[in-house]
Coordinates of N, CA, C and O in Angstrom, one line a residue:
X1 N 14.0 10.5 15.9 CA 13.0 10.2 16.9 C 11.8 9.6 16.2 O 11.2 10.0 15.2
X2 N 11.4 8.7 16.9 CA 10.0 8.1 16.1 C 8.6 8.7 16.7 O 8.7 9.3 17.8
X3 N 7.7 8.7 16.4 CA 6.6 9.4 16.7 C 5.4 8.4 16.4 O 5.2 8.1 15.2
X4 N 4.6 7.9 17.2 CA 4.0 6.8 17.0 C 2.4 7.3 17.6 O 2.1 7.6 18.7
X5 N 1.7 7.4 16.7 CA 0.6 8.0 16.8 C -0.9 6.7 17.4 O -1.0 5.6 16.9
X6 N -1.5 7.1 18.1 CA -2.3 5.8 18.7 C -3.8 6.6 18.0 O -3.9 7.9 17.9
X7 N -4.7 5.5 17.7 CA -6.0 5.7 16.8 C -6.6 5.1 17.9 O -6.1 4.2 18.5
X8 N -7.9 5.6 18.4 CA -8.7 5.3 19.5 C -10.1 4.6 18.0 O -11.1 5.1 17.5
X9 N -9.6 3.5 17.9 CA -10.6 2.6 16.8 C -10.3 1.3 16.7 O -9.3 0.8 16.3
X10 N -11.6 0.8 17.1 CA -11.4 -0.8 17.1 C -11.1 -1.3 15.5 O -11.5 -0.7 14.5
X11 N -10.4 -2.3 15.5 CA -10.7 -3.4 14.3 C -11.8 -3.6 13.9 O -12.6 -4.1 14.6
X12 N -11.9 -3.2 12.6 CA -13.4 -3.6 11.2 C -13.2 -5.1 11.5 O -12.1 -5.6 11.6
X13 N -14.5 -5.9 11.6 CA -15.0 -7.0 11.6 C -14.6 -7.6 10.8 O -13.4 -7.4 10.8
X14 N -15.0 -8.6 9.9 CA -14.3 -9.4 8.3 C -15.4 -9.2 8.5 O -15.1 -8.6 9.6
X15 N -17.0 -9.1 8.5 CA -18.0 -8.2 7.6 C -18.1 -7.2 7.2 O -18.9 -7.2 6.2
X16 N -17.7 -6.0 7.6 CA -16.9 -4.4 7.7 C -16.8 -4.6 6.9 O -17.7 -4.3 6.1
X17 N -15.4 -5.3 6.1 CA -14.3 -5.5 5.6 C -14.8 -5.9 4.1 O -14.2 -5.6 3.0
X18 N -15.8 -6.8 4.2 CA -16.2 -7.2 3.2 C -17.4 -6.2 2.4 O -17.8 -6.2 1.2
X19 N -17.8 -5.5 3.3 CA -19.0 -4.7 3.1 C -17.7 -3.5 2.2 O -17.9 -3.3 1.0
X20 N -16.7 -2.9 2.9 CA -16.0 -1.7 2.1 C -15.6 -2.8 1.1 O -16.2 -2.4 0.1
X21 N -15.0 -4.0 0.8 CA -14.6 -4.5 -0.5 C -15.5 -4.5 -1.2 O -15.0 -4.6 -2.3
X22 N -17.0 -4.4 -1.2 CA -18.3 -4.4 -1.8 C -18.8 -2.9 -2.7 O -19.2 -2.4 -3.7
X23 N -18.5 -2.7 -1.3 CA -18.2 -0.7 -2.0 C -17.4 -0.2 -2.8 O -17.6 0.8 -3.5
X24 N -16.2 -0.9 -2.6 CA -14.9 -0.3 -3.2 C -15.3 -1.1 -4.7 O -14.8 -0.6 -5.8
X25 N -16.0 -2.0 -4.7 CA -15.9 -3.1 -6.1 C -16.8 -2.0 -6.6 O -16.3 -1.3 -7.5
X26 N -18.3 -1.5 -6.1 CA -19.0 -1.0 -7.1 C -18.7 0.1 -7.6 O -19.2 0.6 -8.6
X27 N -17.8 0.6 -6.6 CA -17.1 2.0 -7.2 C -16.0 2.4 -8.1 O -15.8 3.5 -8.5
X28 N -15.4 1.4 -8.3 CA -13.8 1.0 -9.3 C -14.9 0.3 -10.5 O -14.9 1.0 -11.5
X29 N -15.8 -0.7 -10.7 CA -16.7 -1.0 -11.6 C -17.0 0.3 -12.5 O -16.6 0.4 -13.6
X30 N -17.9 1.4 -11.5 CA -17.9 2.5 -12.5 C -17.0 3.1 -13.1 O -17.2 3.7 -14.1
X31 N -16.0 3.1 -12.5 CA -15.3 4.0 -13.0 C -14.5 3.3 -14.1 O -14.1 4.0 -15.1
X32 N -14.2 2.0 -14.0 CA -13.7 1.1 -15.2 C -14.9 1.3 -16.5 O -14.6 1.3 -17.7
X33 N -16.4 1.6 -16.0 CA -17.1 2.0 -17.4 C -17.3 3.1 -17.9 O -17.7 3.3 -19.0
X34 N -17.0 4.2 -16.8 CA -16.9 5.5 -17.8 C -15.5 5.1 -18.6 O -15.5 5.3 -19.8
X35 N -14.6 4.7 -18.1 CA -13.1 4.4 -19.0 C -13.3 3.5 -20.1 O -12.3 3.1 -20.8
X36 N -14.5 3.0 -20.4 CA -14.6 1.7 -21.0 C -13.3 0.8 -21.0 O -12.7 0.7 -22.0
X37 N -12.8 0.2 -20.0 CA -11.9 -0.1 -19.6 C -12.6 -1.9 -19.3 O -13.4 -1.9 -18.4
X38 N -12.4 -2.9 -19.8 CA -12.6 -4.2 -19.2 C -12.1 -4.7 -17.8 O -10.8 -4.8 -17.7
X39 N -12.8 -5.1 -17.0 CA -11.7 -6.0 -16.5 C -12.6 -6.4 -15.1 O -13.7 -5.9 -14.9
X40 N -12.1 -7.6 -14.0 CA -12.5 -8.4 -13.2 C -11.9 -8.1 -12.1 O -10.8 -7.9 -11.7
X41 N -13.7 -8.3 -11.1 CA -12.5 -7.6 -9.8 C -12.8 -8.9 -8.2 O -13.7 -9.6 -8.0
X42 N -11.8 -8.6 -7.7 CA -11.2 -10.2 -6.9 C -11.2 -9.3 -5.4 O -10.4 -8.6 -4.9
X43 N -12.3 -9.7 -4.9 CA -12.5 -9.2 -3.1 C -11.9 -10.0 -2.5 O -11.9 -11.1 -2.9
X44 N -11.2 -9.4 -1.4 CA -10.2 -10.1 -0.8 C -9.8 -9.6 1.2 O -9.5 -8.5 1.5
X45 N -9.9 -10.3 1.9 CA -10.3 -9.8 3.0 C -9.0 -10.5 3.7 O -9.1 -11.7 4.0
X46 N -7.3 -9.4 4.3 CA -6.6 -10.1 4.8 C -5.5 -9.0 5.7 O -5.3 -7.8 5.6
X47 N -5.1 -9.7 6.6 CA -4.4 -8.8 7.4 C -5.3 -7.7 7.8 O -4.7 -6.6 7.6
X48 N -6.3 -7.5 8.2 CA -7.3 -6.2 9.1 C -7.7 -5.6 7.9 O -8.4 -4.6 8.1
X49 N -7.6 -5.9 6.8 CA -7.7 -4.7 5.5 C -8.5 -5.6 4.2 O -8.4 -6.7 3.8
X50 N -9.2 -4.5 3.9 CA -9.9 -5.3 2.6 C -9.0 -5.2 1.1 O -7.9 -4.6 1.1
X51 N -9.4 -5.7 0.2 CA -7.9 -5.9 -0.8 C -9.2 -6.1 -1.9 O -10.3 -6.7 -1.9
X52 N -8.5 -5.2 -3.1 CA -9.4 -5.4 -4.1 C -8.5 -5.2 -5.3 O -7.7 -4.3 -5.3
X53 N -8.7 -6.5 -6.6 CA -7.5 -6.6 -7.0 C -8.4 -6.5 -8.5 O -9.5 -7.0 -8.5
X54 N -8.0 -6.0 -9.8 CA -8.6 -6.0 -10.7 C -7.8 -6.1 -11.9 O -6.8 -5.3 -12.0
X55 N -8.2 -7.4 -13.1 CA -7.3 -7.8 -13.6 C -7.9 -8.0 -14.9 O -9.1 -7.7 -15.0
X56 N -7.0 -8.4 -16.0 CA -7.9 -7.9 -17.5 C -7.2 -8.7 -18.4 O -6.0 -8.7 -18.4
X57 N -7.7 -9.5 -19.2 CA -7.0 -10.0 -20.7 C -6.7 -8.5 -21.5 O -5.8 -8.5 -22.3
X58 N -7.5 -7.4 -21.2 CA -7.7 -6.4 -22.3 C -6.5 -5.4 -21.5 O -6.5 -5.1 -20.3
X59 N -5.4 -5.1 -22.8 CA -4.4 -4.4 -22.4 C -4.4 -3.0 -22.1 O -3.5 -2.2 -21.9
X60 N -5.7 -2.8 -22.2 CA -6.2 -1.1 -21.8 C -6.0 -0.8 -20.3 O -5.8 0.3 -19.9
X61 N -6.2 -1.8 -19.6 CA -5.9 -1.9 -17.7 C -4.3 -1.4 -17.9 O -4.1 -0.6 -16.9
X62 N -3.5 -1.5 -18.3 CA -2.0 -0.8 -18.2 C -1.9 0.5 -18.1 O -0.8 1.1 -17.8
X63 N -2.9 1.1 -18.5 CA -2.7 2.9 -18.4 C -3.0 3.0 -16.9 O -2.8 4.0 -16.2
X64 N -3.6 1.8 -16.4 CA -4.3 2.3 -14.8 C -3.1 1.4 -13.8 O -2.9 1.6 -12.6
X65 N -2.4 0.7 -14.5 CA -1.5 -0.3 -13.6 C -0.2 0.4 -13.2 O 0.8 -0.4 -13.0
X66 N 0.0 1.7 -13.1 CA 1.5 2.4 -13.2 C 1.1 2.5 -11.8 O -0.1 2.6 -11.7
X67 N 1.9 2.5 -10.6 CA 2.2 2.3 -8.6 C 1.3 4.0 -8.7 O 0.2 4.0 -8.1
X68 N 1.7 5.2 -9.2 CA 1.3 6.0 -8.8 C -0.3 6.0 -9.1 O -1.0 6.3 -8.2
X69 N -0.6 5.7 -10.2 CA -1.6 5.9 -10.7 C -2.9 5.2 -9.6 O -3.9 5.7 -9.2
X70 N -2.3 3.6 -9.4 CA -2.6 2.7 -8.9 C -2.8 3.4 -7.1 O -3.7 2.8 -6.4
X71 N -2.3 4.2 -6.7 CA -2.1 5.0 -5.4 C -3.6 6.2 -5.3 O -4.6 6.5 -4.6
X72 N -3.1 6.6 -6.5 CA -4.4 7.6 -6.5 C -5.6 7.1 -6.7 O -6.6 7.7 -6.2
X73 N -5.8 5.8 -7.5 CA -7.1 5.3 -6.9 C -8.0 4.6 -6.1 O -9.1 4.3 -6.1
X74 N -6.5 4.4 -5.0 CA -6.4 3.7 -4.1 C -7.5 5.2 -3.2 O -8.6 5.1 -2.8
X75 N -6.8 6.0 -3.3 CA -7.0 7.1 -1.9 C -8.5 7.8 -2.5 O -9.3 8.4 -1.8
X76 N -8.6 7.7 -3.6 CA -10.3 7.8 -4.2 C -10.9 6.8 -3.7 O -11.4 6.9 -2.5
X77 N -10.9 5.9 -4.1 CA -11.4 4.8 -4.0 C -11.9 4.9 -1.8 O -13.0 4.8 -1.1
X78 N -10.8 5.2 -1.5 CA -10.9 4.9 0.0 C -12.2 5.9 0.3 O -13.4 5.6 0.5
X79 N -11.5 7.1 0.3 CA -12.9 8.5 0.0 C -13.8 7.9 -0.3 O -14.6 7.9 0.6
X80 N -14.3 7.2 -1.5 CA -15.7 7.0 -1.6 C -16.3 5.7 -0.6 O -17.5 5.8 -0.2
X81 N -15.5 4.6 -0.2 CA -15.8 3.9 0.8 C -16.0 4.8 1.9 O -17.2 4.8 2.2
X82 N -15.1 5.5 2.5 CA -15.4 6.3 3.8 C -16.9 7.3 3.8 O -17.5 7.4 4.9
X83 N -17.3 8.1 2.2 CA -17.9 8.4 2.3 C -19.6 7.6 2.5 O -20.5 7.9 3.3
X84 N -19.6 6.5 1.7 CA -20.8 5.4 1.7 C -20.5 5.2 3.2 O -21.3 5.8 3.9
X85 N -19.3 4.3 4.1 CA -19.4 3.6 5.3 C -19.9 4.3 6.5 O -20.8 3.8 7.3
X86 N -19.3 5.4 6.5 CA -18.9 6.8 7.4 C -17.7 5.8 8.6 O -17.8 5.9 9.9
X87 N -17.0 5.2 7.9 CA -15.3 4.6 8.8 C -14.5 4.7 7.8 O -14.8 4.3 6.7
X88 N -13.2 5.2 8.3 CA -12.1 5.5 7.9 C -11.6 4.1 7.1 O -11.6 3.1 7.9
X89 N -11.1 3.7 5.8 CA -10.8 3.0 5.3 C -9.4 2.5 4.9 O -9.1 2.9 3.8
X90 N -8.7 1.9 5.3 CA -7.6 1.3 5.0 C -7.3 0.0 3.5 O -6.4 -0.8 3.4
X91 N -8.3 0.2 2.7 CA -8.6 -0.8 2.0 C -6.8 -0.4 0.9 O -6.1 0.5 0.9
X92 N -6.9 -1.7 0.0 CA -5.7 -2.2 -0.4 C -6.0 -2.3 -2.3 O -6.4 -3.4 -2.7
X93 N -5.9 -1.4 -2.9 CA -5.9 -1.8 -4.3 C -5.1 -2.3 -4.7 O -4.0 -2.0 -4.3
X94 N -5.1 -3.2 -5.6 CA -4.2 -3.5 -6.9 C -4.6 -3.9 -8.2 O -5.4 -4.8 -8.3
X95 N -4.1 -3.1 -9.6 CA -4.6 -3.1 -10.4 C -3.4 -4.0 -11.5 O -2.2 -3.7 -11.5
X96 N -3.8 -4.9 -12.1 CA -3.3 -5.7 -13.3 C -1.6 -6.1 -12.6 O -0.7 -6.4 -13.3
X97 N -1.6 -6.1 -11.5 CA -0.3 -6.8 -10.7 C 0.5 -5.9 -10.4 O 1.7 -6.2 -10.5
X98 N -0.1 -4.3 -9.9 CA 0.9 -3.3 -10.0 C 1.3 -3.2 -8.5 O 2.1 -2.3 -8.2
X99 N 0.7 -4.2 -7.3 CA 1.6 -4.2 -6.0 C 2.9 -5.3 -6.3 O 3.8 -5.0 -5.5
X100 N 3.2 -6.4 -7.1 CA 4.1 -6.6 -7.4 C 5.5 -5.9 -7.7 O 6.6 -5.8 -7.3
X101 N 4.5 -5.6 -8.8 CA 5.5 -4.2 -9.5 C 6.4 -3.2 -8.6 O 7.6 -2.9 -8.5
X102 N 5.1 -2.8 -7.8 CA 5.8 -1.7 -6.6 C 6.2 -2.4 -5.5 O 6.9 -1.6 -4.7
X103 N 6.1 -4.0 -5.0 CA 7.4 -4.5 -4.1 C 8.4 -4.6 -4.6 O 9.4 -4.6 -3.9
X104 N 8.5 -4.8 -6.2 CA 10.0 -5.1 -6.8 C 10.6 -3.9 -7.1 O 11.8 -4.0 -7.4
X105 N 10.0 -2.6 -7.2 CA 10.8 -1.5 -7.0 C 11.2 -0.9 -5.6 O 12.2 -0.1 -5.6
X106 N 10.4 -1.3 -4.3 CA 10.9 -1.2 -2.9 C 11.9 -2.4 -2.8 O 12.9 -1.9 -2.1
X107 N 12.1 -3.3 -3.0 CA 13.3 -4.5 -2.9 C 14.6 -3.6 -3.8 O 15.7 -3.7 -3.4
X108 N 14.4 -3.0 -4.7 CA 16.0 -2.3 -5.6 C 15.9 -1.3 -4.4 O 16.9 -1.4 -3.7
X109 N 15.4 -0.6 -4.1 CA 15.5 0.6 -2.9 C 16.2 -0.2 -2.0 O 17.5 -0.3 -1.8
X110 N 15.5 -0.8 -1.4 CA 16.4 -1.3 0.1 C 17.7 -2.1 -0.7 O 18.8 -1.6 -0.4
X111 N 17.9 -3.0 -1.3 CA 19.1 -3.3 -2.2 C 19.8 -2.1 -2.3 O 20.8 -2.2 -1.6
X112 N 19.8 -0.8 -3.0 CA 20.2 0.3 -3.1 C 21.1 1.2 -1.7 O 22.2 1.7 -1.6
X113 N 19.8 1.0 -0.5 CA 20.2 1.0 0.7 C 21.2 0.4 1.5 O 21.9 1.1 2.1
X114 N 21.3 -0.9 1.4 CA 22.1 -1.7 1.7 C 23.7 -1.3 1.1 O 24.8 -1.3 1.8
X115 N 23.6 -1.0 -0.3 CA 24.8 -1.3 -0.4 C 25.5 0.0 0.4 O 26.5 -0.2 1.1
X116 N 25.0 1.4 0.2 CA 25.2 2.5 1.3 C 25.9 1.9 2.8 O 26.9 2.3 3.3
X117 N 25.1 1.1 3.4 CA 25.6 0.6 4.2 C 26.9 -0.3 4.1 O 27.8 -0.2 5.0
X118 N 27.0 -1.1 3.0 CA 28.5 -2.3 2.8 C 28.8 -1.1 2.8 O 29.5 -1.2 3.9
X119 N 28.9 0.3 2.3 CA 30.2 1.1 1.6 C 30.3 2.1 2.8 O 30.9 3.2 2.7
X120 N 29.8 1.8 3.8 CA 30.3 2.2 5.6 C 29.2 3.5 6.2 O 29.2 4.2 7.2
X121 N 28.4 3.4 5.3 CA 27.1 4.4 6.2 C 27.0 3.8 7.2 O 27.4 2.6 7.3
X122 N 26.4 4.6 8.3 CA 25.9 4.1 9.5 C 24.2 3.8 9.2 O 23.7 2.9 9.9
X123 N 23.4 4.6 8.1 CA 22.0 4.3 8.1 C 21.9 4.8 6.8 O 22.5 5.4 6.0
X124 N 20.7 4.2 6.8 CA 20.5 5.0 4.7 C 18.8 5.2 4.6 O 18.1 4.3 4.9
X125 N 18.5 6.1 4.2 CA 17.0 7.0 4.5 C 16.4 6.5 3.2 O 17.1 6.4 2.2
X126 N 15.1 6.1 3.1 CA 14.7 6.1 1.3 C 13.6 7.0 1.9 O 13.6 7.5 3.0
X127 N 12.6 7.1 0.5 CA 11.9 8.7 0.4 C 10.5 8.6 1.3 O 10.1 7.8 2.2
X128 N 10.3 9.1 1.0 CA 8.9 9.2 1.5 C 8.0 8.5 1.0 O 7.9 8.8 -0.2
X129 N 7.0 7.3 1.5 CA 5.7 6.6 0.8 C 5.2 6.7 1.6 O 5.5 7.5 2.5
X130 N 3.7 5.7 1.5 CA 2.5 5.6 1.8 C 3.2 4.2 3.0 O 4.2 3.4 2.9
X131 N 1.8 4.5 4.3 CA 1.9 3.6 5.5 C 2.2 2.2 4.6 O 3.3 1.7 4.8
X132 N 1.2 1.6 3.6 CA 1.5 0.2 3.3 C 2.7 0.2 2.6 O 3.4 -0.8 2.6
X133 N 3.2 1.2 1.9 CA 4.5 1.0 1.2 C 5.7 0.7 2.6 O 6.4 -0.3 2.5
X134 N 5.8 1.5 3.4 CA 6.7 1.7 4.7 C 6.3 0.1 5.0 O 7.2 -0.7 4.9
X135 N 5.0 -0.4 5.5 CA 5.2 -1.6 6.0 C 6.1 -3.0 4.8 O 7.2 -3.6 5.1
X136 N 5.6 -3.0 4.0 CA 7.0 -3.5 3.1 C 7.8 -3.6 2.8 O 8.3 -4.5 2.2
X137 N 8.3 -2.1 3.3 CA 10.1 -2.1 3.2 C 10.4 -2.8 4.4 O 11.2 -3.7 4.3
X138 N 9.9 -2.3 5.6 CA 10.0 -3.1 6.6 C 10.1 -4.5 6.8 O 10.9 -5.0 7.6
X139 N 9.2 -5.3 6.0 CA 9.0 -6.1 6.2 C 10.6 -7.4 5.1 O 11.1 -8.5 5.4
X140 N 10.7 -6.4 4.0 CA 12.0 -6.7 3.0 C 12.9 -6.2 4.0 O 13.8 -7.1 4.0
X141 N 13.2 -5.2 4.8 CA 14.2 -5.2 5.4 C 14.6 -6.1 6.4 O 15.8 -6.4 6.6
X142 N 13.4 -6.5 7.1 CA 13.9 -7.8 8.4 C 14.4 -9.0 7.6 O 15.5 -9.5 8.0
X143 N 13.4 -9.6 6.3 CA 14.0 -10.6 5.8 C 15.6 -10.6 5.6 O 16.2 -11.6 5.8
X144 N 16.4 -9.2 5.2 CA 17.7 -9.3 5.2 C 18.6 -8.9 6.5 O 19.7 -8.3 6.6
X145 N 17.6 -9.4 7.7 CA 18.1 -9.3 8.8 C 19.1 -8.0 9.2 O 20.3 -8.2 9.6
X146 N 18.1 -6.5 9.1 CA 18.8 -5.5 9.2 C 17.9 -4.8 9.8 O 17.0 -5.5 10.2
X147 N 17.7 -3.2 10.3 CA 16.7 -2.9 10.9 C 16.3 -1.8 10.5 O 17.2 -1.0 10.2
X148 N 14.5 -1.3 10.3 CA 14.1 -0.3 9.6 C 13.1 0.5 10.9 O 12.4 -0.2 11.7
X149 N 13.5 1.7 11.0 CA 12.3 2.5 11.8 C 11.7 3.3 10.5 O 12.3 3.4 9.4
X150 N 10.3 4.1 11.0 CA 9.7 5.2 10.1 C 10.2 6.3 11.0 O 10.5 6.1 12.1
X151 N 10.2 7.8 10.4 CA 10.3 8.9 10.8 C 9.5 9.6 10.3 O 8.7 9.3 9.4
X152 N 9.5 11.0 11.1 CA 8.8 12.1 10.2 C 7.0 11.8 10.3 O 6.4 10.7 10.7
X153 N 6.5 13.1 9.7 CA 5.2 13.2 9.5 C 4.4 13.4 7.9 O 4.8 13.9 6.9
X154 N 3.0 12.7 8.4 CA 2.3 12.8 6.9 C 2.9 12.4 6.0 O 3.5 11.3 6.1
X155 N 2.9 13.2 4.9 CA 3.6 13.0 3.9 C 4.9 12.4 4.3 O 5.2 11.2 4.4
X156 N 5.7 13.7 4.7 CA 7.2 13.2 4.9 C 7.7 12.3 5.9 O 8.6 12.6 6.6
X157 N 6.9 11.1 5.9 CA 7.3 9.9 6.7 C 8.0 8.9 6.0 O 7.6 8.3 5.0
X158 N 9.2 8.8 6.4 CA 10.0 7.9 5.6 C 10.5 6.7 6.4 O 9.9 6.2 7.4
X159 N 11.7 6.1 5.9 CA 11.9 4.6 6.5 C 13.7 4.8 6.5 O 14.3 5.3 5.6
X160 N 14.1 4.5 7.5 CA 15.6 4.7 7.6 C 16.2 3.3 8.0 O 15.7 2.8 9.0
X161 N 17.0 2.8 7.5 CA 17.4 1.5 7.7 C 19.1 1.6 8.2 O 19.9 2.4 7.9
X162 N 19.3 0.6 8.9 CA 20.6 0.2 9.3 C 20.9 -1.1 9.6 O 20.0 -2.0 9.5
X163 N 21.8 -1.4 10.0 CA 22.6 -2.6 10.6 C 21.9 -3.3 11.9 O 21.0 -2.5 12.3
X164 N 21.9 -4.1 12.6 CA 21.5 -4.4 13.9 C 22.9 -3.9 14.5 O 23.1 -3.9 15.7

C-alpha cells in the first residue's frame, strides 16, 4: 500500500532557493577549510531545489566524493541551511561527480531488478534510500518502460518495481 504524505508548504521562490544555495556554499566552504580540502563550488537552482556542486583539480575531494559520505553532508549541510533560513530544506549536493556515481549504481539496481523480473518475478523490491535517490530510480525505471511505486516509512521507504 502506498502512503502518500501531503506537506501544507508552498514552493521556495528561485530567490529562497538561491538564498539556501548561498548558505549551503558558505557552509560547505568552511568546512572544506577546516579539512584543508581545495575546491570550487557551482550554485545551481533546478527542479524546486537548490543544487550545490563542488569540484577540485586537488585529489583530496575523493575522500568526501564516496554517495554515502556525500549523503551525510548533504543532511548537515541541510541542518545548517534550515537552521540560518528557519525553512525546511531540500537542497541537492554533489561533490567531485559523486551523483553520477550514485545514478550509475541505481541503474545496476534496477538492471539487477529487472532481470528478477525476465526470470518470472511478479515485482522486485531494492533497499531502502533517500526521497531523491527513490525519485531516480523512478525516473530510470519509466525510461525502461516498467513501473516503480515507493513503500514503507522514513527510513524504510523503498521502491518496488514491476511490469506494466
Amino acid at each position: 500500500m502506498t502512503t502518500e504524505h501531503v506537506h501544507e508548504r508552498s514552493e521556495p521562490t528561485a530567490e529562497q532557493l538561491e538564498n539556501e544555495g548561498d548558505v549551503a556554499a558558505d557552509f560547505i566552504e568552511e568546512l572544506l577549510d577546516i579539512a584543508d580540502i581545495d575546491g570550487d563550488l557551482n550554485l545551481d537552482v533546478r527542479q524546486g531545489r537548490a543544487y550545490v556542486s563542488v569540484e577540485s583539480e586537488d585529489s583530496s575531494i575523493a575522500t568526501l566524493s564516496d554517495p554515502d559520505t556525500v549523503q551525510a553532508l548533504q543532511e548537515i549541510t541541510r541542518l545548517a541551511v534550515q537552521s540560518t533560513t528557519g525553512s525546511f530544506s531540500r537542497l541537492i549536493l554533489d561533490v567531485g561527480g559523486s551523483r553520477d556515481v550514485r545514478r550509475q549504481q541505481l541503474e545496476k539496481l534496477v538492471d539487477a531488478a529487472v532481470l528478477k523480473l525476465d526470470d518470472g518475478a511478479s515485482q522486485a523490491s531494492l533497499p531502502s534510500m533517500s526521497s531523491y535517490e527513490r525519485k531516480l530510480v523512478h525516473d530510470i525505471v519509466a525510461d525502461k518502460s516498467l513501473v516503480s511505486e515507493s513503500y514503507g516509512e522514513g527510513a524504510d521507504r523503498h521502491t518496488v518495481i514491476r511490469r506494466r
